[in-house]
Coordinates of C-alpha atoms and ligand atoms in Angstrom, one line a residue:
M1 CA -14.1 -1.4 -7.7
S2 CA -13.1 -2.7 -4.3
V3 CA -12.2 -0.1 -1.6
L4 CA -9.7 -2.3 0.2
V5 CA -7.9 -5.5 -0.5
L6 CA -5.9 -7.4 2.1
D7 CA -3.9 -10.3 0.8
H8 CA -2.4 -12.6 3.4
L9 CA -1.7 -9.7 5.8
S10 CA 0.3 -10.9 8.8
V11 CA 2.0 -9.3 11.8
S12 CA 4.7 -10.9 13.9
R13 CA 6.0 -9.7 17.3
G14 CA 8.8 -11.9 18.5
T15 CA 7.5 -15.4 18.6
Q16 CA 3.8 -14.2 18.6
R17 CA 1.7 -13.8 15.5
P18 CA -1.1 -11.4 16.5
L19 CA -2.3 -11.4 12.8
A20 CA -2.0 -14.4 10.5
E21 CA -2.7 -14.5 6.8
V22 CA -5.7 -12.3 6.7
C23 CA -7.4 -12.0 3.3
L24 CA -10.3 -9.5 3.0
T25 CA -11.9 -7.6 0.2
V26 CA -14.1 -4.6 1.1
E27 CA -16.6 -3.2 -1.4
P28 CA -18.4 0.2 -1.5
G29 CA -21.5 0.0 0.6
E30 CA -20.3 -2.5 3.2
C31 CA -20.5 -1.8 6.9
I32 CA -18.3 -4.5 8.3
G33 CA -18.3 -5.3 12.0
L34 CA -15.0 -6.6 13.2
I35 CA -15.7 -8.8 16.2
G36 CA -13.7 -11.2 18.4
P37 CA -12.6 -11.6 22.0
N38 CA -10.0 -9.5 23.7
G39 CA -6.6 -10.0 22.1
A40 CA -8.1 -11.5 18.9
G41 CA -6.1 -9.0 16.8
K42 CA -8.8 -6.5 15.8
S43 CA -6.7 -3.4 16.5
T44 CA -3.7 -5.0 15.0
L45 CA -5.6 -5.7 11.8
L46 CA -6.8 -2.1 11.6
R47 CA -3.3 -0.8 12.2
A48 CA -1.7 -3.2 9.7
T49 CA -4.4 -2.3 7.1
L50 CA -3.4 1.4 7.5
G51 CA 0.4 0.7 7.4
L52 CA 0.8 1.8 11.0
V53 CA 2.5 -1.5 12.1
A54 CA 5.1 -3.5 10.1
A55 CA 3.3 -6.4 8.3
T56 CA 3.9 -9.0 5.6
G57 CA 1.5 -9.7 2.8
R58 CA -0.3 -6.7 1.2
S59 CA -2.8 -4.0 2.2
S60 CA -3.9 -2.0 -0.8
L61 CA -4.4 1.0 1.6
A62 CA -0.9 0.7 3.2
A63 CA 0.6 0.5 -0.3
L64 CA -0.7 4.1 -1.1
P65 CA 1.5 7.2 -0.6
A66 CA 0.6 8.9 2.7
A67 CA -1.5 11.7 1.1
A68 CA -3.5 9.3 -0.9
R69 CA -4.0 7.1 2.1
A70 CA -5.4 10.1 4.1
R71 CA -7.8 10.9 1.2
T72 CA -8.9 7.2 1.1
A73 CA -9.4 6.3 4.8
A74 CA -10.2 8.0 8.1
F75 CA -9.0 6.2 11.2
L76 CA -10.5 6.3 14.7
P77 CA -8.0 4.7 17.0
Q78 CA -9.0 3.0 20.3
G79 CA -7.4 5.5 22.7
R80 CA -9.6 8.5 22.7
E81 CA -8.4 11.0 25.3
I82 CA -8.0 14.5 23.9
A83 CA -5.1 16.4 25.4
W84 CA -5.4 19.7 23.6
P85 CA -7.7 22.5 24.9
L86 CA -8.8 23.2 21.4
P87 CA -12.4 24.3 20.8
V88 CA -14.4 21.3 19.5
I89 CA -15.2 23.0 16.2
D90 CA -11.5 23.6 15.5
L91 CA -10.5 20.0 16.4
V92 CA -13.2 18.7 14.0
A93 CA -12.0 21.2 11.4
L94 CA -8.5 19.7 11.4
A95 CA -10.1 17.1 9.1
Q96 CA -10.7 19.8 6.6
G97 CA -7.4 21.7 6.8
G98 CA -8.6 23.8 9.7
R99 CA -11.6 25.3 7.7
R100 CA -14.3 25.8 10.3
T101 CA -16.8 26.8 7.7
A102 CA -16.4 23.6 5.6
P103 CA -19.8 22.0 5.2
E104 CA -18.3 18.6 6.3
V105 CA -17.4 20.2 9.7
G106 CA -20.9 21.5 10.4
A107 CA -22.5 18.3 9.2
A108 CA -20.2 16.1 11.3
L109 CA -20.9 18.2 14.4
A110 CA -24.6 18.0 13.9
R111 CA -24.5 14.3 13.2
M112 CA -22.6 13.6 16.4
D113 CA -24.9 15.9 18.4
L114 CA -22.1 18.3 19.2
A115 CA -23.5 21.7 18.0
A116 CA -24.1 22.9 21.5
L117 CA -20.5 21.9 22.5
A118 CA -18.8 23.4 19.4
Q119 CA -17.0 26.2 21.2
R120 CA -16.1 24.3 24.4
P121 CA -12.4 23.2 24.8
A122 CA -12.4 19.6 23.7
S123 CA -10.1 18.5 26.6
A124 CA -12.7 19.7 29.1
L125 CA -15.5 17.4 27.9
S126 CA -16.6 14.1 29.4
G127 CA -15.1 10.9 28.1
G128 CA -18.1 10.0 26.0
E129 CA -18.3 13.6 24.6
Q130 CA -14.6 13.5 23.7
A131 CA -15.3 10.1 21.9
R132 CA -18.0 11.8 19.9
V133 CA -15.7 14.7 19.0
L134 CA -13.2 12.3 17.5
I135 CA -15.9 10.4 15.6
A136 CA -17.0 13.7 14.2
R137 CA -13.4 14.5 13.1
A138 CA -13.1 11.2 11.4
L139 CA -16.5 11.7 9.7
A140 CA -15.5 15.2 8.6
Q141 CA -12.6 13.8 6.7
N142 CA -15.2 12.6 4.2
T143 CA -13.3 9.6 3.0
P144 CA -14.6 6.5 1.0
L145 CA -13.4 4.3 3.9
L146 CA -13.7 4.7 7.7
L147 CA -11.8 2.4 10.0
A148 CA -13.1 2.7 13.6
D149 CA -11.6 0.9 16.6
E150 CA -14.3 0.4 19.3
P151 CA -15.9 3.8 18.6
I152 CA -19.0 3.2 20.7
A153 CA -17.1 2.1 23.9
G154 CA -18.0 4.7 26.6
L155 CA -21.0 6.2 24.7
D156 CA -24.4 6.2 26.3
P157 CA -27.0 3.9 24.7
A158 CA -28.7 6.6 22.6
H159 CA -25.3 7.8 21.2
Q160 CA -24.2 4.2 20.6
I161 CA -27.3 3.6 18.5
A162 CA -26.8 6.9 16.7
C163 CA -23.2 6.1 15.9
M164 CA -24.0 2.7 14.5
Q165 CA -26.9 4.2 12.5
L166 CA -24.4 6.7 11.2
F167 CA -22.1 4.0 10.0
A168 CA -25.0 2.1 8.4
D169 CA -26.1 5.3 6.7
L170 CA -22.6 5.9 5.3
A171 CA -22.6 2.4 3.9
A172 CA -26.1 2.9 2.5
N173 CA -24.7 5.9 0.7
G174 CA -21.9 3.9 -0.9
R175 CA -19.1 4.5 1.5
S176 CA -17.4 1.6 3.4
V177 CA -16.9 1.2 7.2
I178 CA -14.9 -1.3 9.2
V179 CA -15.9 -1.0 12.9
A180 CA -14.3 -3.1 15.6
L181 CA -16.8 -3.6 18.4
H182 CA -17.7 -5.8 21.3
D183 CA -21.5 -5.2 21.3
L184 CA -22.8 -8.2 19.4
A185 CA -26.4 -7.0 19.5
L186 CA -25.5 -3.7 17.8
A187 CA -23.1 -5.4 15.4
A188 CA -26.0 -7.8 14.4
R189 CA -28.4 -4.9 13.9
F190 CA -26.4 -2.4 12.0
C191 CA -23.6 -4.2 10.1
T192 CA -24.1 -5.7 6.6
R193 CA -21.3 -8.2 7.2
L194 CA -19.4 -9.5 10.2
V195 CA -15.8 -10.6 10.2
V196 CA -14.8 -12.7 13.2
L197 CA -11.2 -12.8 14.4
A198 CA -9.8 -15.3 16.8
G199 CA -6.1 -15.8 17.5
G200 CA -5.2 -13.4 14.7
R201 CA -7.1 -15.3 12.0
I202 CA -10.5 -14.8 10.4
V203 CA -12.7 -17.6 11.6
A204 CA -16.0 -16.5 10.1
D205 CA -17.1 -13.9 7.5
G206 CA -20.6 -13.4 6.3
T207 CA -24.0 -11.8 7.1
P208 CA -24.8 -11.3 10.8
R209 CA -27.5 -14.0 10.4
A210 CA -25.0 -16.5 9.0
V211 CA -22.2 -15.7 11.4
L212 CA -23.9 -15.4 14.8
T213 CA -24.7 -19.0 15.5
A214 CA -24.9 -20.6 18.9
A215 CA -21.9 -22.8 18.0
L216 CA -19.7 -19.9 16.9
L217 CA -20.6 -17.8 20.0
E218 CA -19.7 -20.7 22.2
E219 CA -16.5 -21.6 20.4
V220 CA -15.1 -18.1 19.8
F221 CA -16.6 -16.0 22.5
A222 CA -17.2 -18.8 25.1
I223 CA -20.7 -17.5 25.8
R224 CA -24.2 -18.8 25.7
C225 CA -26.7 -16.5 24.1
H226 CA -30.4 -16.1 23.5
L227 CA -30.7 -15.7 19.7
D228 CA -33.8 -14.2 18.3
E229 CA -35.0 -12.0 15.5
I230 CA -36.7 -8.5 15.6
E231 CA -38.0 -6.8 12.4
G232 CA -36.0 -9.2 10.3
A233 CA -32.6 -8.6 12.0
P234 CA -30.9 -11.1 14.2
V235 CA -30.8 -10.3 17.9
V236 CA -28.1 -11.6 20.3
F237 CA -28.5 -11.5 24.0
P238 CA -25.5 -12.8 25.9
L239 CA -26.7 -15.0 28.9
A240 CA -23.7 -16.6 30.5
P241 CA -20.0 -17.7 29.9
V242 CA -19.5 -21.3 29.0
P243 CA -18.2 -23.0 32.1
R244 CA -14.4 -23.5 32.0
G245 CA -14.6 -27.3 32.1
E246 CA -16.8 -27.3 29.0
R247 CA -14.5 -25.1 26.8
Ligands
ATP301 N1 2.3 -3.1 21.6 C1 2.2 -4.4 21.7 N2 3.3 -5.2 22.0 C2 3.2 -6.5 22.1 N3 2.0 -7.2 22.0 C3 0.9 -6.5 21.7 C4 1.0 -5.1 21.5 N4 -0.3 -4.7 21.3 C5 -1.1 -5.8 21.2 N5 -0.3 -6.9 21.5 C6 -0.8 -8.3 21.5 O1 -1.3 -8.6 20.2 C7 -2.5 -9.4 20.3 C8 -3.6 -8.7 19.6 O2 -3.9 -7.5 20.2 P1 -5.0 -6.5 19.7 O3 -4.9 -5.2 20.4 O4 -4.9 -6.4 18.2 O5 -6.4 -7.2 20.1 P2 -7.9 -6.8 20.0 O6 -8.6 -7.8 19.3 O7 -7.9 -5.4 19.4 O8 -8.2 -6.8 21.5 P3 -9.2 -5.9 22.4 O9 -10.6 -6.4 22.1 O10 -8.8 -6.2 23.8 O11 -9.0 -4.4 22.1 C9 -2.7 -9.6 21.8 O12 -2.3 -10.8 22.2 C10 -1.9 -8.5 22.5 O13 -1.5 -8.9 23.8

């Protein structure tokens, strides 16, 4: 059974339409990379999916009562500053009703490389460390679906890879992930499927190999890339913006 169904989901703000007629079905085991240039509508799509912004059309998730929604999906929003001086372990334990000893809490701390920071006030950590704490909290919620808005922004390369590997592992174990990100190389390597947004609409949807073509990268992202393959996975290396006169 599908984890999520979006049916002609649209958001309007005055005369703008940051999300237009998005239809998407997410199955268990999918790690979906949501990609697109700045302002494409990725955050708006995630928020409308959760019912956090007014939308027309239907999101099967937003249609659930609030408690069922929280059991179904964890959300990692884009803004990640932690204001409360709560110990890291207690902040992560909020995902399990405050139970520090819940196995999900220990597992999430270990998976995000936070065991050594568990007793530190979360607000006194570095930006990247705080980002990892919030990923751990979302992970500890242990939901079938995880929606993450640019979770790897600000992480060092080792933790970026570890975080994407975590999402791929969740999917391999039958959960579903939608992750908005700008790193096309990591999206290509770790996602089972890429959904490309531009101007609030889905303009491509498929495997990384099918989606990441030179033509799409030029048209949607206005970049020229070196495309290659390593160990069977597509590799994208951005080289230069397409000159303005050629767009
Ligand atoms: N609170 C808001 N009020 C009005 N317009 C907004 C608001 N938030 C976003 N927008 C507009 O909606 C459009 C989509 O924004 P959104 O944040 O969904 O894009 P995004 O793809 O997540 O971008 P980015 O990669 O920069 O995070 C943009 O044109 C943006 O300017």
